[in-house]
mmCIF file with all atom_site columns, C-alpha atoms in Angstrom:
data_model
loop_
_atom_site.group_PDB
_atom_site.id
_atom_site.type_symbol
_atom_site.label_atom_id
_atom_site.label_alt_id
_atom_site.label_comp_id
_atom_site.label_asym_id
_atom_site.label_entity_id
_atom_site.label_seq_id
_atom_site.pdbx_PDB_ins_code
_atom_site.Cartn_x
_atom_site.Cartn_y
_atom_site.Cartn_z
_atom_site.occupancy
_atom_site.B_iso_or_equiv
_atom_site.pdbx_formal_charge
_atom_site.auth_seq_id
_atom_site.auth_comp_id
_atom_site.auth_asym_id
_atom_site.auth_atom_id
_atom_site.pdbx_PDB_model_num
ATOM 1   C CA . MET A 1 1   ? -12.912 -9.945  22.497  1.00 51.00 ? 1   MET A CA 1
ATOM 2   C CA . VAL A 1 2   ? -15.542 -7.983  20.577  1.00 51.00 ? 2   VAL A CA 1
ATOM 3   C CA . ALA A 1 3   ? -18.708 -6.934  22.358  1.00 54.00 ? 3   ALA A CA 1
ATOM 4   C CA . VAL A 1 4   ? -21.658 -5.925  20.193  1.00 53.00 ? 4   VAL A CA 1
ATOM 5   C CA . THR A 1 5   ? -24.825 -4.336  21.492  1.00 54.00 ? 5   THR A CA 1
ATOM 6   C CA . TRP A 1 6   ? -27.844 -3.399  19.423  1.00 55.00 ? 6   TRP A CA 1
ATOM 7   C CA . GLY A 1 7   ? -30.244 -0.738  20.495  1.00 54.00 ? 7   GLY A CA 1
ATOM 8   C CA . LEU A 1 8   ? -29.987 2.675   22.056  1.00 51.00 ? 8   LEU A CA 1
ATOM 9   C CA . GLY A 1 9   ? -27.188 2.698   24.608  1.00 50.00 ? 9   GLY A CA 1
ATOM 10  C CA . GLY A 1 10  ? -26.531 0.063   27.221  1.00 46.00 ? 10  GLY A CA 1
ATOM 11  C CA . THR A 1 11  ? -23.966 -2.708  27.325  1.00 44.00 ? 11  THR A CA 1
ATOM 12  C CA . ALA A 1 12  ? -24.055 -6.416  26.752  1.00 43.00 ? 12  ALA A CA 1
ATOM 13  C CA . ALA A 1 13  ? -23.945 -8.590  29.814  1.00 43.00 ? 13  ALA A CA 1
ATOM 14  C CA . GLY A 1 14  ? -20.443 -9.823  30.513  1.00 44.00 ? 14  GLY A CA 1
ATOM 15  C CA . SER A 1 15  ? -18.768 -7.511  28.001  1.00 45.00 ? 15  SER A CA 1
ATOM 16  C CA . SER A 1 16  ? -15.715 -6.278  29.825  1.00 46.00 ? 16  SER A CA 1
ATOM 17  C CA . CYS A 1 17  ? -13.162 -5.108  27.279  1.00 48.00 ? 17  CYS A CA 1
ATOM 18  C CA . ARG A 1 18  ? -11.518 -2.570  29.590  1.00 46.00 ? 18  ARG A CA 1
ATOM 19  C CA . LYS A 1 19  ? -7.800  -1.929  29.337  1.00 52.00 ? 19  LYS A CA 1
ATOM 20  C CA . ASN A 1 20  ? -7.533  0.194   32.463  1.00 60.00 ? 20  ASN A CA 1
ATOM 21  C CA . SER A 1 21  ? -9.575  2.622   34.514  1.00 59.00 ? 21  SER A CA 1
ATOM 22  C CA . GLU A 1 22  ? -8.264  5.712   32.635  1.00 65.00 ? 22  GLU A CA 1
ATOM 23  C CA . ASP A 1 23  ? -10.156 4.533   29.508  1.00 66.00 ? 23  ASP A CA 1
ATOM 24  C CA . LEU A 1 24  ? -13.521 4.713   31.267  1.00 67.00 ? 24  LEU A CA 1
ATOM 25  C CA . THR A 1 25  ? -16.010 7.571   31.289  1.00 70.00 ? 25  THR A CA 1
ATOM 26  C CA . PRO A 1 26  ? -17.196 9.000   34.626  1.00 74.00 ? 26  PRO A CA 1
ATOM 27  C CA . THR A 1 27  ? -20.127 6.548   34.484  1.00 78.00 ? 27  THR A CA 1
ATOM 28  C CA . GLY A 1 28  ? -17.709 3.605   34.349  1.00 77.00 ? 28  GLY A CA 1
ATOM 29  C CA . LEU A 1 29  ? -18.345 2.757   30.672  1.00 86.00 ? 29  LEU A CA 1
ATOM 30  C CA . LEU A 1 30  ? -15.974 2.794   27.729  1.00 89.00 ? 30  LEU A CA 1
ATOM 31  C CA . PRO A 1 31  ? -16.467 5.879   25.544  1.00 90.00 ? 31  PRO A CA 1
ATOM 32  C CA . VAL A 1 32  ? -18.393 5.267   22.316  1.00 92.00 ? 32  VAL A CA 1
ATOM 33  C CA . VAL A 1 33  ? -17.037 6.413   18.960  1.00 92.00 ? 33  VAL A CA 1
ATOM 34  C CA . SER A 1 34  ? -19.879 8.123   17.098  1.00 94.00 ? 34  SER A CA 1
ATOM 35  C CA . TRP A 1 35  ? -21.339 6.577   13.944  1.00 92.00 ? 35  TRP A CA 1
ATOM 36  C CA . ILE A 1 36  ? -20.191 9.480   11.749  1.00 93.00 ? 36  ILE A CA 1
ATOM 37  C CA . ASP A 1 37  ? -16.600 9.125   13.042  1.00 93.00 ? 37  ASP A CA 1
ATOM 38  C CA . VAL A 1 38  ? -16.655 5.365   12.428  1.00 92.00 ? 38  VAL A CA 1
ATOM 39  C CA . TYR A 1 39  ? -18.058 5.923   8.912   1.00 91.00 ? 39  TYR A CA 1
ATOM 40  C CA . THR A 1 40  ? -15.596 8.729   8.077   1.00 92.00 ? 40  THR A CA 1
ATOM 41  C CA . ARG A 1 41  ? -12.565 6.737   9.217   1.00 93.00 ? 41  ARG A CA 1
ATOM 42  C CA . ALA A 1 42  ? -13.588 3.718   7.120   1.00 94.00 ? 42  ALA A CA 1
ATOM 43  C CA . THR A 1 43  ? -14.335 5.484   3.805   1.00 95.00 ? 43  THR A CA 1
ATOM 44  C CA . CYS A 1 44  ? -12.163 5.114   0.707   1.00 96.00 ? 44  CYS A CA 1
ATOM 45  C CA . GLN A 1 45  ? -9.250  7.528   1.118   1.00 96.00 ? 45  GLN A CA 1
ATOM 46  C CA . PRO A 1 46  ? -5.442  7.705   1.154   1.00 97.00 ? 46  PRO A CA 1
ATOM 47  C CA . ARG A 1 47  ? -4.162  6.280   4.418   1.00 96.00 ? 47  ARG A CA 1
ATOM 48  C CA . GLU A 1 48  ? -0.768  5.455   5.850   1.00 96.00 ? 48  GLU A CA 1
ATOM 49  C CA . VAL A 1 49  ? 0.224   1.848   5.195   1.00 94.00 ? 49  VAL A CA 1
ATOM 50  C CA . VAL A 1 50  ? 3.395   -0.099  5.892   1.00 93.00 ? 50  VAL A CA 1
ATOM 51  C CA . VAL A 1 51  ? 5.030   -1.450  2.734   1.00 89.00 ? 51  VAL A CA 1
ATOM 52  C CA . PRO A 1 52  ? 7.802   -4.069  2.870   1.00 86.00 ? 52  PRO A CA 1
ATOM 53  C CA . LEU A 1 53  ? 10.516  -2.843  0.504   1.00 80.00 ? 53  LEU A CA 1
ATOM 54  C CA . THR A 1 54  ? 11.268  -6.274  -0.930  1.00 70.00 ? 54  THR A CA 1
ATOM 55  C CA . VAL A 1 55  ? 7.632   -6.587  -2.034  1.00 49.00 ? 55  VAL A CA 1
ATOM 56  C CA . GLU A 1 56  ? 7.581   -3.034  -3.397  1.00 52.00 ? 56  GLU A CA 1
ATOM 57  C CA . LEU A 1 57  ? 10.788  -3.586  -5.355  1.00 53.00 ? 57  LEU A CA 1
ATOM 58  C CA . MET A 1 58  ? 9.791   -7.030  -6.677  1.00 44.00 ? 58  MET A CA 1
ATOM 59  C CA . GLY A 1 59  ? 13.004  -8.603  -5.414  1.00 47.00 ? 59  GLY A CA 1
ATOM 60  C CA . THR A 1 60  ? 15.914  -7.720  -3.205  1.00 49.00 ? 60  THR A CA 1
ATOM 61  C CA . VAL A 1 61  ? 18.246  -4.902  -4.165  1.00 52.00 ? 61  VAL A CA 1
ATOM 62  C CA . ALA A 1 62  ? 20.783  -5.695  -1.459  1.00 56.00 ? 62  ALA A CA 1
ATOM 63  C CA . LYS A 1 63  ? 21.411  -8.314  1.195   1.00 67.00 ? 63  LYS A CA 1
ATOM 64  C CA . GLN A 1 64  ? 19.586  -6.115  3.673   1.00 79.00 ? 64  GLN A CA 1
ATOM 65  C CA . LEU A 1 65  ? 17.618  -2.870  3.486   1.00 83.00 ? 65  LEU A CA 1
ATOM 66  C CA . VAL A 1 66  ? 17.313  -0.607  6.528   1.00 88.00 ? 66  VAL A CA 1
ATOM 67  C CA . PRO A 1 67  ? 14.545  -0.001  7.197   1.00 91.00 ? 67  PRO A CA 1
ATOM 68  C CA . SER A 1 68  ? 13.093  -3.143  5.649   1.00 86.00 ? 68  SER A CA 1
ATOM 69  C CA . CYS A 1 69  ? 9.705   -1.444  5.324   1.00 90.00 ? 69  CYS A CA 1
ATOM 70  C CA . VAL A 1 70  ? 8.440   2.128   5.010   1.00 93.00 ? 70  VAL A CA 1
ATOM 71  C CA . THR A 1 71  ? 5.147   3.963   5.403   1.00 95.00 ? 71  THR A CA 1
ATOM 72  C CA . VAL A 1 72  ? 3.445   5.541   2.400   1.00 95.00 ? 72  VAL A CA 1
ATOM 73  C CA . GLN A 1 73  ? -0.026  6.859   1.616   1.00 96.00 ? 73  GLN A CA 1
ATOM 74  C CA . ARG A 1 74  ? -2.083  4.287   -0.295  1.00 96.00 ? 74  ARG A CA 1
ATOM 75  C CA . CYS A 1 75  ? -5.796  4.023   -1.069  1.00 96.00 ? 75  CYS A CA 1
ATOM 76  C CA . GLY A 1 76  ? -7.841  1.883   1.254   1.00 95.00 ? 76  GLY A CA 1
ATOM 77  C CA . GLY A 1 77  ? -11.167 1.722   2.973   1.00 95.00 ? 77  GLY A CA 1
ATOM 78  C CA . CYS A 1 78  ? -14.764 0.829   2.321   1.00 94.00 ? 78  CYS A CA 1
ATOM 79  C CA . CYS A 1 79  ? -16.990 1.676   -0.612  1.00 94.00 ? 79  CYS A CA 1
ATOM 80  C CA . PRO A 1 80  ? -20.773 1.991   -0.240  1.00 90.00 ? 80  PRO A CA 1
ATOM 81  C CA . ASP A 1 81  ? -21.433 -1.014  -2.506  1.00 89.00 ? 81  ASP A CA 1
ATOM 82  C CA . ASP A 1 82  ? -19.828 -4.475  -2.830  1.00 90.00 ? 82  ASP A CA 1
ATOM 83  C CA . GLY A 1 83  ? -19.546 -3.925  -6.598  1.00 91.00 ? 83  GLY A CA 1
ATOM 84  C CA . LEU A 1 84  ? -17.145 -1.019  -6.040  1.00 94.00 ? 84  LEU A CA 1
ATOM 85  C CA . GLU A 1 85  ? -13.496 -0.953  -5.010  1.00 95.00 ? 85  GLU A CA 1
ATOM 86  C CA . CYS A 1 86  ? -11.261 1.799   -3.641  1.00 95.00 ? 86  CYS A CA 1
ATOM 87  C CA . VAL A 1 87  ? -8.705  2.735   -6.335  1.00 95.00 ? 87  VAL A CA 1
ATOM 88  C CA . PRO A 1 88  ? -6.165  5.554   -6.738  1.00 95.00 ? 88  PRO A CA 1
ATOM 89  C CA . THR A 1 89  ? -7.094  8.441   -9.045  1.00 94.00 ? 89  THR A CA 1
ATOM 90  C CA . GLY A 1 90  ? -4.107  10.587  -8.135  1.00 94.00 ? 90  GLY A CA 1
ATOM 91  C CA . GLN A 1 91  ? -0.612  9.348   -7.436  1.00 93.00 ? 91  GLN A CA 1
ATOM 92  C CA . HIS A 1 92  ? 2.959   10.603  -7.350  1.00 93.00 ? 92  HIS A CA 1
ATOM 93  C CA . GLN A 1 93  ? 6.446   9.285   -6.654  1.00 93.00 ? 93  GLN A CA 1
ATOM 94  C CA . VAL A 1 94  ? 8.135   9.983   -3.324  1.00 93.00 ? 94  VAL A CA 1
ATOM 95  C CA . ARG A 1 95  ? 11.897  9.540   -2.928  1.00 92.00 ? 95  ARG A CA 1
ATOM 96  C CA . MET A 1 96  ? 13.221  8.013   0.294   1.00 92.00 ? 96  MET A CA 1
ATOM 97  C CA . GLN A 1 97  ? 16.720  7.394   1.584   1.00 92.00 ? 97  GLN A CA 1
ATOM 98  C CA . ILE A 1 98  ? 17.368  3.742   2.423   1.00 88.00 ? 98  ILE A CA 1
ATOM 99  C CA . LEU A 1 99  ? 20.507  2.125   3.838   1.00 88.00 ? 99  LEU A CA 1
ATOM 100 C CA . MET A 1 100 ? 21.567  -0.733  1.549   1.00 83.00 ? 100 MET A CA 1
ATOM 101 C CA . ILE A 1 101 ? 23.841  -3.278  3.162   1.00 81.00 ? 101 ILE A CA 1
ATOM 102 C CA . ARG A 1 102 ? 25.915  -5.573  0.987   1.00 76.00 ? 102 ARG A CA 1
ATOM 103 C CA . TYR A 1 103 ? 28.418  -7.249  3.256   1.00 74.00 ? 103 TYR A CA 1
ATOM 104 C CA . PRO A 1 104 ? 31.112  -6.015  3.959   1.00 80.00 ? 104 PRO A CA 1
ATOM 105 C CA . SER A 1 105 ? 29.963  -2.505  2.999   1.00 83.00 ? 105 SER A CA 1
ATOM 106 C CA . SER A 1 106 ? 26.855  -0.372  3.166   1.00 85.00 ? 106 SER A CA 1
ATOM 107 C CA . GLN A 1 107 ? 25.725  2.813   1.494   1.00 86.00 ? 107 GLN A CA 1
ATOM 108 C CA . LEU A 1 108 ? 22.797  5.188   1.449   1.00 88.00 ? 108 LEU A CA 1
ATOM 109 C CA . GLY A 1 109 ? 20.630  4.996   -1.621  1.00 85.00 ? 109 GLY A CA 1
ATOM 110 C CA . GLU A 1 110 ? 17.399  6.540   -2.785  1.00 84.00 ? 110 GLU A CA 1
ATOM 111 C CA . MET A 1 111 ? 14.277  4.694   -3.817  1.00 85.00 ? 111 MET A CA 1
ATOM 112 C CA . SER A 1 112 ? 11.162  6.024   -5.485  1.00 86.00 ? 112 SER A CA 1
ATOM 113 C CA . LEU A 1 113 ? 7.872   4.680   -4.186  1.00 89.00 ? 113 LEU A CA 1
ATOM 114 C CA . GLU A 1 114 ? 4.351   5.403   -5.342  1.00 92.00 ? 114 GLU A CA 1
ATOM 115 C CA . GLU A 1 115 ? 2.054   7.316   -3.026  1.00 95.00 ? 115 GLU A CA 1
ATOM 116 C CA . HIS A 1 116 ? -1.650  7.864   -3.598  1.00 96.00 ? 116 HIS A CA 1
ATOM 117 C CA . SER A 1 117 ? -3.020  11.391  -3.199  1.00 96.00 ? 117 SER A CA 1
ATOM 118 C CA . GLN A 1 118 ? -6.643  10.808  -4.274  1.00 96.00 ? 118 GLN A CA 1
ATOM 119 C CA . CYS A 1 119 ? -8.924  7.779   -4.231  1.00 95.00 ? 119 CYS A CA 1
ATOM 120 C CA . GLU A 1 120 ? -12.339 6.893   -5.625  1.00 95.00 ? 120 GLU A CA 1
ATOM 121 C CA . CYS A 1 121 ? -14.793 4.050   -5.428  1.00 94.00 ? 121 CYS A CA 1
ATOM 122 C CA . ARG A 1 122 ? -15.068 2.601   -8.926  1.00 93.00 ? 122 ARG A CA 1
ATOM 123 C CA . PRO A 1 123 ? -16.738 -0.506  -10.341 1.00 93.00 ? 123 PRO A CA 1
ATOM 124 C CA . LYS A 1 124 ? -14.711 -3.664  -9.790  1.00 89.00 ? 124 LYS A CA 1
ATOM 125 C CA . LYS A 1 125 ? -13.172 -5.109  -12.918 1.00 82.00 ? 125 LYS A CA 1
ATOM 126 C CA . LYS A 1 126 ? -15.204 -8.010  -14.265 1.00 72.00 ? 126 LYS A CA 1
ATOM 127 C CA . ASP A 1 127 ? -13.581 -11.456 -14.383 1.00 57.00 ? 127 ASP A CA 1
ATOM 128 C CA . SER A 1 128 ? -14.525 -11.534 -18.069 1.00 44.00 ? 128 SER A CA 1
ATOM 129 C CA . ALA A 1 129 ? -11.711 -9.043  -18.756 1.00 46.00 ? 129 ALA A CA 1
ATOM 130 C CA . VAL A 1 130 ? -9.230  -11.831 -17.978 1.00 45.00 ? 130 VAL A CA 1
ATOM 131 C CA . LYS A 1 131 ? -8.602  -14.398 -20.674 1.00 47.00 ? 131 LYS A CA 1
ATOM 132 C CA . PRO A 1 132 ? -9.070  -17.941 -19.342 1.00 46.00 ? 132 PRO A CA 1
ATOM 133 C CA . ASP A 1 133 ? -5.623  -18.985 -20.618 1.00 46.00 ? 133 ASP A CA 1
ATOM 134 C CA . SER A 1 134 ? -3.801  -15.893 -19.325 1.00 47.00 ? 134 SER A CA 1
ATOM 135 C CA . PRO A 1 135 ? -3.631  -14.196 -15.913 1.00 48.00 ? 135 PRO A CA 1
ATOM 136 C CA . ARG A 1 136 ? -3.258  -10.770 -17.602 1.00 44.00 ? 136 ARG A CA 1
ATOM 137 C CA . THR A 1 137 ? -6.086  -8.281  -17.830 1.00 48.00 ? 137 THR A CA 1
ATOM 138 C CA . LEU A 1 138 ? -6.802  -6.316  -20.981 1.00 66.00 ? 138 LEU A CA 1
ATOM 139 C CA . CYS A 1 139 ? -4.638  -3.310  -20.097 1.00 74.00 ? 139 CYS A CA 1
ATOM 140 C CA . PRO A 1 140 ? -3.223  -0.978  -22.750 1.00 75.00 ? 140 PRO A CA 1
ATOM 141 C CA . ARG A 1 141 ? 0.441   -1.464  -23.652 1.00 78.00 ? 141 ARG A CA 1
ATOM 142 C CA . CYS A 1 142 ? 2.997   0.611   -21.774 1.00 77.00 ? 142 CYS A CA 1
ATOM 143 C CA . THR A 1 143 ? 4.895   3.284   -23.696 1.00 73.00 ? 143 THR A CA 1
ATOM 144 C CA . GLN A 1 144 ? 8.264   2.409   -22.112 1.00 72.00 ? 144 GLN A CA 1
ATOM 145 C CA . ARG A 1 145 ? 9.930   -0.660  -23.648 1.00 72.00 ? 145 ARG A CA 1
ATOM 146 C CA . HIS A 1 146 ? 10.891  -2.284  -20.332 1.00 72.00 ? 146 HIS A CA 1
ATOM 147 C CA . GLN A 1 147 ? 7.569   -1.661  -18.580 1.00 79.00 ? 147 GLN A CA 1
ATOM 148 C CA . ARG A 1 148 ? 4.586   -3.937  -18.118 1.00 80.00 ? 148 ARG A CA 1
ATOM 149 C CA . PRO A 1 149 ? 1.094   -3.053  -16.850 1.00 80.00 ? 149 PRO A CA 1
ATOM 150 C CA . ASP A 1 150 ? 0.073   -4.135  -13.370 1.00 77.00 ? 150 ASP A CA 1
ATOM 151 C CA . PRO A 1 151 ? -2.840  -6.524  -14.053 1.00 74.00 ? 151 PRO A CA 1
ATOM 152 C CA . ARG A 1 152 ? -4.842  -5.131  -11.120 1.00 73.00 ? 152 ARG A CA 1
ATOM 153 C CA . THR A 1 153 ? -4.443  -1.383  -11.705 1.00 74.00 ? 153 THR A CA 1
ATOM 154 C CA . CYS A 1 154 ? -3.155  -1.221  -15.332 1.00 77.00 ? 154 CYS A CA 1
ATOM 155 C CA . ARG A 1 155 ? -0.390  1.161   -14.122 1.00 78.00 ? 155 ARG A CA 1
ATOM 156 C CA . CYS A 1 156 ? 2.946   0.660   -15.852 1.00 81.00 ? 156 CYS A CA 1
ATOM 157 C CA . HIS A 1 157 ? 5.896   -0.612  -13.809 1.00 81.00 ? 157 HIS A CA 1
ATOM 158 C CA . CYS A 1 158 ? 9.428   -1.649  -14.715 1.00 81.00 ? 158 CYS A CA 1
ATOM 159 C CA . ARG A 1 159 ? 10.005  -5.326  -15.381 1.00 75.00 ? 159 ARG A CA 1
ATOM 160 C CA . ARG A 1 160 ? 11.421  -7.432  -12.554 1.00 71.00 ? 160 ARG A CA 1
ATOM 161 C CA . ARG A 1 161 ? 14.514  -8.253  -14.602 1.00 72.00 ? 161 ARG A CA 1
ATOM 162 C CA . SER A 1 162 ? 15.283  -4.510  -14.863 1.00 73.00 ? 162 SER A CA 1
ATOM 163 C CA . PHE A 1 163 ? 15.535  -4.363  -11.050 1.00 72.00 ? 163 PHE A CA 1
ATOM 164 C CA . LEU A 1 164 ? 17.731  -7.468  -10.993 1.00 74.00 ? 164 LEU A CA 1
ATOM 165 C CA . ARG A 1 165 ? 19.988  -6.173  -13.803 1.00 77.00 ? 165 ARG A CA 1
ATOM 166 C CA . CYS A 1 166 ? 20.623  -2.926  -11.905 1.00 78.00 ? 166 CYS A CA 1
ATOM 167 C CA . GLN A 1 167 ? 21.142  -4.790  -8.634  1.00 74.00 ? 167 GLN A CA 1
ATOM 168 C CA . GLY A 1 168 ? 23.763  -7.042  -10.209 1.00 75.00 ? 168 GLY A CA 1
ATOM 169 C CA . ARG A 1 169 ? 25.688  -3.986  -11.412 1.00 78.00 ? 169 ARG A CA 1
ATOM 170 C CA . GLY A 1 170 ? 25.521  -2.161  -8.044  1.00 79.00 ? 170 GLY A CA 1
ATOM 171 C CA . LEU A 1 171 ? 23.164  0.486   -9.443  1.00 81.00 ? 171 LEU A CA 1
ATOM 172 C CA . GLU A 1 172 ? 19.613  1.615   -8.726  1.00 81.00 ? 172 GLU A CA 1
ATOM 173 C CA . LEU A 1 173 ? 16.674  1.567   -11.084 1.00 79.00 ? 173 LEU A CA 1
ATOM 174 C CA . ASN A 1 174 ? 15.102  4.792   -12.320 1.00 80.00 ? 174 ASN A CA 1
ATOM 175 C CA . PRO A 1 175 ? 11.364  3.880   -12.163 1.00 78.00 ? 175 PRO A CA 1
ATOM 176 C CA . ASP A 1 176 ? 10.455  6.463   -14.816 1.00 76.00 ? 176 ASP A CA 1
ATOM 177 C CA . THR A 1 177 ? 12.877  5.287   -17.530 1.00 79.00 ? 177 THR A CA 1
ATOM 178 C CA . CYS A 1 178 ? 13.511  1.694   -16.328 1.00 80.00 ? 178 CYS A CA 1
ATOM 179 C CA . ARG A 1 179 ? 17.235  2.334   -16.759 1.00 81.00 ? 179 ARG A CA 1
ATOM 180 C CA . CYS A 1 180 ? 20.040  1.791   -14.269 1.00 83.00 ? 180 CYS A CA 1
ATOM 181 C CA . ARG A 1 181 ? 21.703  4.794   -12.670 1.00 83.00 ? 181 ARG A CA 1
ATOM 182 C CA . LYS A 1 182 ? 24.396  5.382   -10.066 1.00 81.00 ? 182 LYS A CA 1
ATOM 183 C CA . LEU A 1 183 ? 23.256  5.222   -6.447  1.00 73.00 ? 183 LEU A CA 1
ATOM 184 C CA . ARG A 1 184 ? 22.831  8.685   -4.978  1.00 67.00 ? 184 ARG A CA 1
ATOM 185 C CA . ARG A 1 185 ? 24.703  9.396   -1.782  1.00 58.00 ? 185 ARG A CA 1
#
């Protein structure tokens, strides 16, 4: 239930969203988060998000990954205008150990995931940048042969078939070179 009150102080009639008595102020009301705190929390900035690994890796690398999702810093939040969107302006790769289970065995492997370190509100891309007969945006070509630009961010990523080729050979994909390499233990 969401209770909204407009004006200076006070509560709406019948708005009882209490969890328990410890959450109440001495006057018996729920504490109010100040406007500046609400605004600051919602602005465009890197924030911790949960990323399912199968989505991040564009396909499964093993029968099961443990954990099946991880937390990383990614850009998110509100921009002061509807014509703007929160996009990363600084990013880096972070390596994480993941348990890869392929019945009957399992092994520890490392995966590189992108984290955002800086964000900015920038103008949204116009729909006119997309050709009507193609879902691709007009991104520059990637320098690596096996990479393709992400149509939303124009950042280069390895092709899906590169992940699958490495998976089929029991190897991991190096996201910088798009080449297979031995799993690190």
